[in-house]
């Protein structure tokens, strides 16, 4: 993959599941709000999963702009009645390490939600599968790999990972 003039890399998200993508965004925003409250209130240790996730997402927000263009295009596709869409997004090569760390730390966040210590429920299985696909697509393509089309796992019916 060749960088754009701005130094960013184009990543293809093939077969992006629009509704699942929205639910994943909403879920992890809810978890992050709760984690930030736990951290600010001192209810969790500085080395806890909520503190580490909150710190990483804060770092991510400071170093990499949120992809509001993708969210706008996703909303437009949903409004047009689409269920999936192929997106091309430009991201910074530095996102490689952040995406790897975020994937691991969000697994810990999911476990923390499962522990019953939060009001936020653990994510649905399809939300976890989407998150893993999305972040791993970023990592793989930033590392020179080819895009992989989203293929909804067939064994998710009502499961929570």
mmCIF file of C-alpha atoms in Angstrom:
data_model
loop_
_atom_site.group_PDB
_atom_site.id
_atom_site.type_symbol
_atom_site.label_atom_id
_atom_site.label_comp_id
_atom_site.label_asym_id
_atom_site.label_seq_id
_atom_site.Cartn_x
_atom_site.Cartn_y
_atom_site.Cartn_z
ATOM 1 C CA UNK A 1 0.000 0.000 0.000
ATOM 2 C CA UNK A 2 1.322 3.365 -0.875
ATOM 3 C CA UNK A 3 0.803 6.341 1.410
ATOM 4 C CA UNK A 4 -1.364 9.265 0.355
ATOM 5 C CA UNK A 5 0.304 12.688 -0.098
ATOM 6 C CA UNK A 6 -0.525 13.376 3.568
ATOM 7 C CA UNK A 7 1.392 10.237 4.620
ATOM 8 C CA UNK A 8 -1.738 8.285 5.475
ATOM 9 C CA UNK A 9 -2.443 4.775 4.218
ATOM 10 C CA UNK A 10 -5.645 3.765 2.438
ATOM 11 C CA UNK A 11 -7.420 0.845 4.124
ATOM 12 C CA UNK A 12 -10.338 -0.997 2.542
ATOM 13 C CA UNK A 13 -13.189 -2.217 4.707
ATOM 14 C CA UNK A 14 -15.032 -4.649 2.449
ATOM 15 C CA UNK A 15 -18.582 -5.652 3.270
ATOM 16 C CA UNK A 16 -18.658 -3.382 6.336
ATOM 17 C CA UNK A 17 -21.839 -4.379 8.228
ATOM 18 C CA UNK A 18 -23.490 -1.010 8.788
ATOM 19 C CA UNK A 19 -25.897 -1.803 11.646
ATOM 20 C CA UNK A 20 -23.318 -3.888 13.530
ATOM 21 C CA UNK A 21 -20.780 -1.079 13.091
ATOM 22 C CA UNK A 22 -23.209 1.411 14.635
ATOM 23 C CA UNK A 23 -23.977 -0.918 17.543
ATOM 24 C CA UNK A 24 -20.260 -1.478 18.149
ATOM 25 C CA UNK A 25 -19.593 2.266 18.192
ATOM 26 C CA UNK A 26 -22.487 2.866 20.594
ATOM 27 C CA UNK A 27 -21.460 0.012 22.877
ATOM 28 C CA UNK A 28 -17.813 1.000 23.226
ATOM 29 C CA UNK A 29 -18.728 4.688 23.673
ATOM 30 C CA UNK A 30 -21.004 3.642 26.565
ATOM 31 C CA UNK A 31 -18.244 1.505 28.090
ATOM 32 C CA UNK A 32 -15.703 4.309 27.736
ATOM 33 C CA UNK A 33 -18.035 6.824 29.437
ATOM 34 C CA UNK A 34 -18.464 4.457 32.359
ATOM 35 C CA UNK A 35 -14.747 3.678 32.522
ATOM 36 C CA UNK A 36 -13.920 7.390 32.568
ATOM 37 C CA UNK A 37 -16.349 7.877 35.472
ATOM 38 C CA UNK A 38 -14.748 4.989 37.369
ATOM 39 C CA UNK A 39 -11.278 6.463 36.811
ATOM 40 C CA UNK A 40 -12.216 10.045 37.726
ATOM 41 C CA UNK A 41 -14.054 8.930 40.861
ATOM 42 C CA UNK A 42 -11.097 6.829 42.006
ATOM 43 C CA UNK A 43 -13.277 3.704 42.103
ATOM 44 C CA UNK A 44 -10.682 1.646 40.199
ATOM 45 C CA UNK A 45 -6.922 1.270 40.467
ATOM 46 C CA UNK A 46 -4.657 3.153 38.047
ATOM 47 C CA UNK A 47 -3.513 -0.139 36.516
ATOM 48 C CA UNK A 48 -7.036 -1.576 36.111
ATOM 49 C CA UNK A 49 -8.581 -2.431 32.743
ATOM 50 C CA UNK A 50 -10.878 0.627 32.859
ATOM 51 C CA UNK A 51 -7.942 2.960 33.560
ATOM 52 C CA UNK A 52 -5.773 1.446 30.816
ATOM 53 C CA UNK A 53 -8.569 1.518 28.241
ATOM 54 C CA UNK A 54 -9.517 5.102 29.121
ATOM 55 C CA UNK A 55 -5.876 6.211 28.872
ATOM 56 C CA UNK A 56 -5.359 4.473 25.517
ATOM 57 C CA UNK A 57 -8.538 5.928 24.009
ATOM 58 C CA UNK A 58 -7.572 9.403 25.283
ATOM 59 C CA UNK A 59 -4.151 8.978 23.650
ATOM 60 C CA UNK A 60 -5.818 7.769 20.467
ATOM 61 C CA UNK A 61 -8.149 10.787 20.414
ATOM 62 C CA UNK A 62 -5.210 13.164 20.892
ATOM 63 C CA UNK A 63 -3.007 11.577 18.229
ATOM 64 C CA UNK A 64 -5.565 10.510 15.637
ATOM 65 C CA UNK A 65 -8.708 12.360 14.679
ATOM 66 C CA UNK A 66 -11.953 10.443 14.999
ATOM 67 C CA UNK A 67 -13.176 9.231 11.644
ATOM 68 C CA UNK A 68 -16.373 11.274 11.530
ATOM 69 C CA UNK A 69 -16.357 11.022 7.737
ATOM 70 C CA UNK A 70 -16.778 7.253 7.996
ATOM 71 C CA UNK A 71 -19.582 7.707 10.513
ATOM 72 C CA UNK A 72 -21.352 10.218 8.229
ATOM 73 C CA UNK A 73 -21.016 7.944 5.213
ATOM 74 C CA UNK A 74 -22.191 4.986 7.298
ATOM 75 C CA UNK A 75 -25.317 6.917 8.349
ATOM 76 C CA UNK A 76 -26.024 7.913 4.749
ATOM 77 C CA UNK A 77 -25.709 4.293 3.597
ATOM 78 C CA UNK A 78 -28.084 3.131 6.317
ATOM 79 C CA UNK A 79 -30.572 5.870 5.390
ATOM 80 C CA UNK A 80 -30.399 4.652 1.779
ATOM 81 C CA UNK A 81 -31.391 1.172 2.955
ATOM 82 C CA UNK A 82 -28.000 -0.502 2.548
ATOM 83 C CA UNK A 83 -26.956 -3.221 4.980
ATOM 84 C CA UNK A 84 -23.284 -3.451 3.987
ATOM 85 C CA UNK A 85 -20.895 -1.112 2.202
ATOM 86 C CA UNK A 86 -17.298 -1.110 0.989
ATOM 87 C CA UNK A 87 -15.361 1.773 2.524
ATOM 88 C CA UNK A 88 -11.929 3.169 1.802
ATOM 89 C CA UNK A 89 -10.488 5.096 4.739
ATOM 90 C CA UNK A 90 -7.173 6.877 5.187
ATOM 91 C CA UNK A 91 -5.338 6.274 8.436
ATOM 92 C CA UNK A 92 -1.964 7.128 9.859
ATOM 93 C CA UNK A 93 0.698 4.399 9.773
ATOM 94 C CA UNK A 94 1.175 5.038 13.498
ATOM 95 C CA UNK A 95 -2.299 3.575 14.024
ATOM 96 C CA UNK A 96 -0.745 0.095 13.622
ATOM 97 C CA UNK A 97 0.481 -0.146 17.214
ATOM 98 C CA UNK A 98 -2.578 1.614 18.610
ATOM 99 C CA UNK A 99 -4.976 -0.781 16.831
ATOM 100 C CA UNK A 100 -3.060 -3.778 18.184
ATOM 101 C CA UNK A 101 -3.114 -2.424 21.738
ATOM 102 C CA UNK A 102 -6.762 -1.388 21.497
ATOM 103 C CA UNK A 103 -7.833 -4.856 20.329
ATOM 104 C CA UNK A 104 -6.178 -6.475 23.345
ATOM 105 C CA UNK A 105 -7.386 -3.873 25.823
ATOM 106 C CA UNK A 106 -10.973 -4.000 24.565
ATOM 107 C CA UNK A 107 -10.920 -7.755 25.219
ATOM 108 C CA UNK A 108 -10.025 -6.838 28.820
ATOM 109 C CA UNK A 109 -12.795 -4.224 28.855
ATOM 110 C CA UNK A 110 -15.287 -6.851 27.691
ATOM 111 C CA UNK A 111 -14.150 -9.153 30.524
ATOM 112 C CA UNK A 112 -14.512 -6.290 33.015
ATOM 113 C CA UNK A 113 -18.090 -5.680 31.826
ATOM 114 C CA UNK A 114 -18.795 -9.408 32.179
ATOM 115 C CA UNK A 115 -17.576 -9.277 35.794
ATOM 116 C CA UNK A 116 -20.651 -7.285 36.807
ATOM 117 C CA UNK A 117 -18.626 -4.305 38.073
ATOM 118 C CA UNK A 118 -20.212 -1.944 35.546
ATOM 119 C CA UNK A 119 -23.654 -0.887 34.469
ATOM 120 C CA UNK A 120 -22.530 -1.423 30.892
ATOM 121 C CA UNK A 121 -23.433 -4.859 29.650
ATOM 122 C CA UNK A 122 -20.875 -7.020 27.891
ATOM 123 C CA UNK A 123 -20.978 -6.670 24.121
ATOM 124 C CA UNK A 124 -23.024 -8.977 21.929
ATOM 125 C CA UNK A 125 -21.045 -11.630 20.065
ATOM 126 C CA UNK A 126 -21.499 -9.914 16.695
ATOM 127 C CA UNK A 127 -20.205 -6.630 18.142
ATOM 128 C CA UNK A 128 -17.053 -8.385 19.383
ATOM 129 C CA UNK A 129 -16.616 -10.166 16.042
ATOM 130 C CA UNK A 130 -17.001 -6.852 14.206
ATOM 131 C CA UNK A 131 -14.550 -5.040 16.484
ATOM 132 C CA UNK A 132 -11.960 -7.749 16.035
ATOM 133 C CA UNK A 133 -12.426 -7.783 12.244
ATOM 134 C CA UNK A 134 -12.227 -3.972 12.003
ATOM 135 C CA UNK A 135 -9.110 -3.537 14.132
ATOM 136 C CA UNK A 136 -7.377 -6.544 12.614
ATOM 137 C CA UNK A 137 -8.098 -5.206 9.122
ATOM 138 C CA UNK A 138 -6.324 -1.988 10.077
ATOM 139 C CA UNK A 139 -3.332 -3.902 11.443
ATOM 140 C CA UNK A 140 -3.124 -6.358 8.545
ATOM 141 C CA UNK A 141 -3.445 -3.735 5.829
ATOM 142 C CA UNK A 142 -1.018 -1.348 7.507
ATOM 143 C CA UNK A 143 1.379 -4.288 7.519
ATOM 144 C CA UNK A 144 0.911 -4.721 3.760
ATOM 145 C CA UNK A 145 -1.796 -7.381 3.796
ATOM 146 C CA UNK A 146 -4.781 -7.579 1.503
ATOM 147 C CA UNK A 147 -8.272 -6.651 2.678
ATOM 148 C CA UNK A 148 -10.581 -9.362 3.965
ATOM 149 C CA UNK A 149 -14.330 -9.003 3.434
ATOM 150 C CA UNK A 150 -16.515 -9.091 6.548
ATOM 151 C CA UNK A 151 -18.158 -12.464 6.842
ATOM 152 C CA UNK A 152 -20.565 -12.596 9.741
ATOM 153 C CA UNK A 153 -19.766 -15.616 11.874
ATOM 154 C CA UNK A 154 -22.588 -18.109 11.618
ATOM 155 C CA UNK A 155 -22.245 -19.390 15.179
ATOM 156 C CA UNK A 156 -23.192 -16.206 17.023
ATOM 157 C CA UNK A 157 -26.923 -16.692 17.530
ATOM 158 C CA UNK A 158 -27.520 -15.114 20.902
ATOM 159 C CA UNK A 159 -24.052 -15.860 22.218
ATOM 160 C CA UNK A 160 -22.006 -13.524 24.319
ATOM 161 C CA UNK A 161 -18.302 -14.312 23.964
#
